Amino acid sequence: MVNKINVSEVSQVLRKQLAGMDADPKFDEIGTVLQVGDGVIRLYGLHNAEASELLQFENGVHAIVMNLEDDNVGAVLLGSSSEIKEGDTAVRTKRVASIMVGNDMLGRVINPLGEALDGKGKIGGELYEMPFERKAPGVIYRQPVNQPLQTGLTAIDAMIPIGRGQRELIIGDRQTGKTSIAIDTIINQRRNFEEGDPVYCIYVAIGQKGSTVASIVETLRRHKALEYTVVVAANASDPAAMQYYAPFAGAAIGEFFRDTGRHALVVYDDLSKQAVAYREISLILRRPSGREAYPGDIFYLHSRLLERAAKIINQQEVAEQMNDVPESLKGKIKGGGSLTALPIIETQAGDIAAYIPTNVISITDGQIFLDVDAFISGNRPAIDVGISVSRVGGNAQIKTMKRIAGTLKIDQAQYRELEAFSKFGSDLDAVTAMTIDKGRKNERLLVQPVHSPLEVEKQIAVLYCGTKGLLKDLALEKIDAFKKEFLARLESLHRENVLNPIRKGIFNDEIIAVIEQVAADVILSLSV
Amino acid sequence: MSIGLIPARYAKALLEFAGENSNAELVYEEAKVIVLVLNKTKEVNLALRNPKLPDEDKQELMLKLTGKELSDTLKRFMDLLLENKREDLLRQIMLKYIDFYRKDNKINHTKLITATPIDAETEQRLIKLIEAQVGGTVELEKQIRPEILGGFQIEVNHLRWDATLSGQLKQLRKDMLNGNEK
């Protein structure tokens, strides 16, 4: 870095410094550290400090004000506690904790302060200061969710559709594929990016192992998804304050895209760890603890974070008036943008009635529940259709999908119920046997390998075969082969006359006839 | 960490009581020494916070904090703290007392940090300058720190004016690094 500094630049800066030297005294407000420990400090002085204000120590370490008391200020350190001693002085920066966001952040791995972690140097380009804490857009600046956000996972896009601006919780035990659903959704946005209507993605890793984050980044890079993605990482070894602020940093980056009229998707992986980090900070700050030792405002923590996901109104003149617009974005607001949130919660032994899961379930617009048993039996994504729901996404689902998969969820629920009864071994009547057979085959059709999202037109074509009973003569174990062959034939022979029209929303008798013909041919070839 | 208004209440009571006994200034001087001792020696703080240490030992420690015999007012105050089990808040209470006393008597505590000692004339000029700016009297605390290289740093009532050479060099470095990476 030193080698890069050239002489003219040095003289220029020195001249500027000389001109400004002692021109007018600059007074800084200071506080003295009374106590330091476990990432939390208590300072004396700083009588005018504001909540969430950023403080700076002489050695460059930052802290954020969290407790304002009569005679002292409690703050959380964003660096190591060992670098701060009692008696050190911190200076008010007079700005609330924020992150500098810009388009050049895409493709980068950063920490919650916006500092690069990928060794590719400082984030360049034009940067905008976005505060961590910001009020969510008011009612009049929003509009109902009406555009789909395709995850590329047939089971989700057909039965639990997600719309742009929605908050959909992904919940389940450890090792049930929660992160995979989020990563697949990010990978599936590749097509939008290529078509020039990108959904920018922000993946926030909270309290994860460094190696896990590295492998996620590698997966995104391998699937060419990193180009439109920002990875915010606060690893397990980072201070609790960093883990606490990581989702807020992710939301701030998402808001930058949302408020400039673009679409963004933010994944918080996972909020249970953030809640634990917040509990740690709160307990050290001696805030009164409540259920499971979480502080009383743990619900507010998640609700204010998730409320920032929104679909902004399309009317430019209304959008411009949006509340709490950061200074740096003034004059740059564009309507019609959206921020979709996919928070992740890890349950313990499938207990969704625990404190944090119930909180987040009640905040979000639906949940995708992942079941350990389904995962083990190979039904991946291991979605438990019975308790998974999307409260607003139905309005955003594309019409053809709604027509084809409208009854799929109920059919599958009915199949599960009948299947449970059939285990008693009694003879089944023909209708029941048919329902069970169709349900089993549909279940197999919805199985999808990891990191291979399916385009929506292909999902519709496959689902058509399943829901219309075209597979009734095919053996269950041949469903996977059918799906592969059927899609390959459609892609190579009928891209123009079937797949592209479906994508445009056309689903007429001609297309149906081709699909049925191709399905019959494939079934015939597999039966030999 | 939420200790709320406790230190302020004790400090206010001490100030009023000391005022009635006309030794508020003496207590103020003692409070400054106590804060200095508590800031410098972590062990004393830990001892006062230790629930296992008997009250008698704590009392002995508290009475010897300044190295001299404490004023009667402060002795009684220490007893009160022990009785109410608030001895762990001694530092905060003393800090608050100092703040209250300074506010009541319009004293502006000023810390002047220089690289080399300054002469009496400059010191007087500086005091007059600050008094004219903030009003009241100035209580000057001087510190020599060669590492600031040159210039000076003044701290008045939790406000700091950094006019040191090292501070300017630091700023210069920051500007150059920022300018270089843009």
PDB file of N, CA and C in Angstrom, chain A residues 165-195:
ATOM      1  N   GLY A 165     -41.146  -9.263  -1.455  1.00  0.00           N
ATOM      2  CA  GLY A 165     -41.545  -8.392  -0.355  1.00  0.00           C
ATOM      3  C   GLY A 165     -42.083  -9.184   0.821  1.00  0.00           C
ATOM      4  N   GLN A 166     -42.153 -10.505   0.655  1.00  0.00           N
ATOM      5  CA  GLN A 166     -42.692 -11.358   1.718  1.00  0.00           C
ATOM      6  C   GLN A 166     -41.609 -11.734   2.729  1.00  0.00           C
ATOM      7  N   ARG A 167     -42.028 -12.143   3.931  1.00  0.00           N
ATOM      8  CA  ARG A 167     -41.098 -12.696   4.912  1.00  0.00           C
ATOM      9  C   ARG A 167     -41.501 -14.151   5.093  1.00  0.00           C
ATOM     10  N   GLU A 168     -40.729 -15.083   4.633  1.00  0.00           N
ATOM     11  CA  GLU A 168     -41.063 -16.503   4.751  1.00  0.00           C
ATOM     12  C   GLU A 168     -40.002 -17.188   5.597  1.00  0.00           C
ATOM     13  N   LEU A 169     -40.453 -17.743   6.697  1.00  0.00           N
ATOM     14  CA  LEU A 169     -39.522 -18.389   7.627  1.00  0.00           C
ATOM     15  C   LEU A 169     -39.161 -19.796   7.160  1.00  0.00           C
ATOM     16  N   ILE A 170     -37.895 -20.132   7.258  1.00  0.00           N
ATOM     17  CA  ILE A 170     -37.462 -21.515   7.005  1.00  0.00           C
ATOM     18  C   ILE A 170     -37.078 -22.077   8.364  1.00  0.00           C
ATOM     19  N   ILE A 171     -37.800 -23.083   8.799  1.00  0.00           N
ATOM     20  CA  ILE A 171     -37.607 -23.572  10.163  1.00  0.00           C
ATOM     21  C   ILE A 171     -37.446 -25.094  10.167  1.00  0.00           C
ATOM     22  N   GLY A 172     -36.602 -25.574  11.038  1.00  0.00           N
ATOM     23  CA  GLY A 172     -36.391 -27.020  11.127  1.00  0.00           C
ATOM     24  C   GLY A 172     -35.214 -27.340  12.022  1.00  0.00           C
ATOM     25  N   ASP A 173     -35.065 -28.619  12.307  1.00  0.00           N
ATOM     26  CA  ASP A 173     -33.943 -29.065  13.134  1.00  0.00           C
ATOM     27  C   ASP A 173     -32.631 -28.901  12.382  1.00  0.00           C
ATOM     28  N   ARG A 174     -31.549 -29.220  13.062  1.00  0.00           N
ATOM     29  CA  ARG A 174     -30.240 -29.174  12.414  1.00  0.00           C
ATOM     30  C   ARG A 174     -30.181 -30.281  11.338  1.00  0.00           C
ATOM     31  N   GLN A 175     -29.432 -30.007  10.298  1.00  0.00           N
ATOM     32  CA  GLN A 175     -29.228 -30.986   9.221  1.00  0.00           C
ATOM     33  C   GLN A 175     -30.527 -31.418   8.533  1.00  0.00           C
ATOM     34  N   THR A 176     -31.400 -30.447   8.263  1.00  0.00           N
ATOM     35  CA  THR A 176     -32.612 -30.815   7.535  1.00  0.00           C
ATOM     36  C   THR A 176     -32.685 -30.079   6.197  1.00  0.00           C
ATOM     37  N   GLY A 177     -31.646 -29.297   5.886  1.00  0.00           N
ATOM     38  CA  GLY A 177     -31.598 -28.629   4.585  1.00  0.00           C
ATOM     39  C   GLY A 177     -32.153 -27.214   4.561  1.00  0.00           C
ATOM     40  N   LYS A 178     -32.102 -26.535   5.691  1.00  0.00           N
ATOM     41  CA  LYS A 178     -32.612 -25.149   5.751  1.00  0.00           C
ATOM     42  C   LYS A 178     -31.769 -24.226   4.875  1.00  0.00           C
ATOM     43  N   THR A 179     -30.447 -24.287   5.093  1.00  0.00           N
ATOM     44  CA  THR A 179     -29.551 -23.419   4.334  1.00  0.00           C
ATOM     45  C   THR A 179     -29.627 -23.748   2.841  1.00  0.00           C
ATOM     46  N   SER A 180     -29.765 -25.044   2.517  1.00  0.00           N
ATOM     47  CA  SER A 180     -29.816 -25.440   1.104  1.00  0.00           C
ATOM     48  C   SER A 180     -30.980 -24.779   0.385  1.00  0.00           C
ATOM     49  N   ILE A 181     -32.140 -24.679   1.061  1.00  0.00           N
ATOM     50  CA  ILE A 181     -33.302 -24.033   0.426  1.00  0.00           C
ATOM     51  C   ILE A 181     -32.961 -22.579   0.100  1.00  0.00           C
ATOM     52  N   ALA A 182     -32.322 -21.916   1.069  1.00  0.00           N
ATOM     53  CA  ALA A 182     -31.963 -20.510   0.866  1.00  0.00           C
ATOM     54  C   ALA A 182     -30.935 -20.368  -0.259  1.00  0.00           C
ATOM     55  N   ILE A 183     -29.938 -21.233  -0.252  1.00  0.00           N
ATOM     56  CA  ILE A 183     -28.879 -21.158  -1.275  1.00  0.00           C
ATOM     57  C   ILE A 183     -29.457 -21.471  -2.664  1.00  0.00           C
ATOM     58  N   ASP A 184     -30.338 -22.483  -2.731  1.00  0.00           N
ATOM     59  CA  ASP A 184     -30.980 -22.813  -4.009  1.00  0.00           C
ATOM     60  C   ASP A 184     -31.772 -21.625  -4.537  1.00  0.00           C
ATOM     61  N   THR A 185     -32.457 -20.945  -3.624  1.00  0.00           N
ATOM     62  CA  THR A 185     -33.236 -19.766  -4.030  1.00  0.00           C
ATOM     63  C   THR A 185     -32.316 -18.700  -4.609  1.00  0.00           C
ATOM     64  N   ILE A 186     -31.163 -18.517  -3.969  1.00  0.00           N
ATOM     65  CA  ILE A 186     -30.198 -17.527  -4.477  1.00  0.00           C
ATOM     66  C   ILE A 186     -29.701 -17.962  -5.863  1.00  0.00           C
ATOM     67  N   ILE A 187     -29.347 -19.253  -5.978  1.00  0.00           N
ATOM     68  CA  ILE A 187     -28.830 -19.755  -7.273  1.00  0.00           C
ATOM     69  C   ILE A 187     -29.883 -19.572  -8.371  1.00  0.00           C
ATOM     70  N   ASN A 188     -31.161 -19.778  -7.992  1.00  0.00           N
ATOM     71  CA  ASN A 188     -32.243 -19.681  -8.987  1.00  0.00           C
ATOM     72  C   ASN A 188     -32.443 -18.262  -9.524  1.00  0.00           C
ATOM     73  N   GLN A 189     -31.868 -17.262  -8.839  1.00  0.00           N
ATOM     74  CA  GLN A 189     -32.034 -15.886  -9.320  1.00  0.00           C
ATOM     75  C   GLN A 189     -31.084 -15.568 -10.473  1.00  0.00           C
ATOM     76  N   ARG A 190     -30.254 -16.538 -10.825  1.00  0.00           N
ATOM     77  CA  ARG A 190     -29.284 -16.359 -11.903  1.00  0.00           C
ATOM     78  C   ARG A 190     -29.983 -15.934 -13.211  1.00  0.00           C
ATOM     79  N   ARG A 191     -31.098 -16.598 -13.498  1.00  0.00           N
ATOM     80  CA  ARG A 191     -31.807 -16.313 -14.753  1.00  0.00           C
ATOM     81  C   ARG A 191     -32.295 -14.860 -14.791  1.00  0.00           C
ATOM     82  N   ASN A 192     -32.854 -14.390 -13.651  1.00  0.00           N
ATOM     83  CA  ASN A 192     -33.295 -12.996 -13.588  1.00  0.00           C
ATOM     84  C   ASN A 192     -32.131 -12.056 -13.854  1.00  0.00           C
ATOM     85  N   PHE A 193     -30.980 -12.417 -13.292  1.00  0.00           N
ATOM     86  CA  PHE A 193     -29.779 -11.591 -13.442  1.00  0.00           C
ATOM     87  C   PHE A 193     -29.370 -11.533 -14.903  1.00  0.00           C
ATOM     88  N   GLU A 194     -29.418 -12.699 -15.554  1.00  0.00           N
ATOM     89  CA  GLU A 194     -29.015 -12.748 -16.961  1.00  0.00           C
ATOM     90  C   GLU A 194     -29.999 -12.000 -17.858  1.00  0.00           C
ATOM     91  N   GLU A 195     -31.266 -12.012 -17.462  1.00  0.00           N
ATOM     92  CA  GLU A 195     -32.286 -11.342 -18.275  1.00  0.00           C
ATOM     93  C   GLU A 195     -32.360  -9.846 -17.993  1.00  0.00           C
TER      94      GLU A 195
END
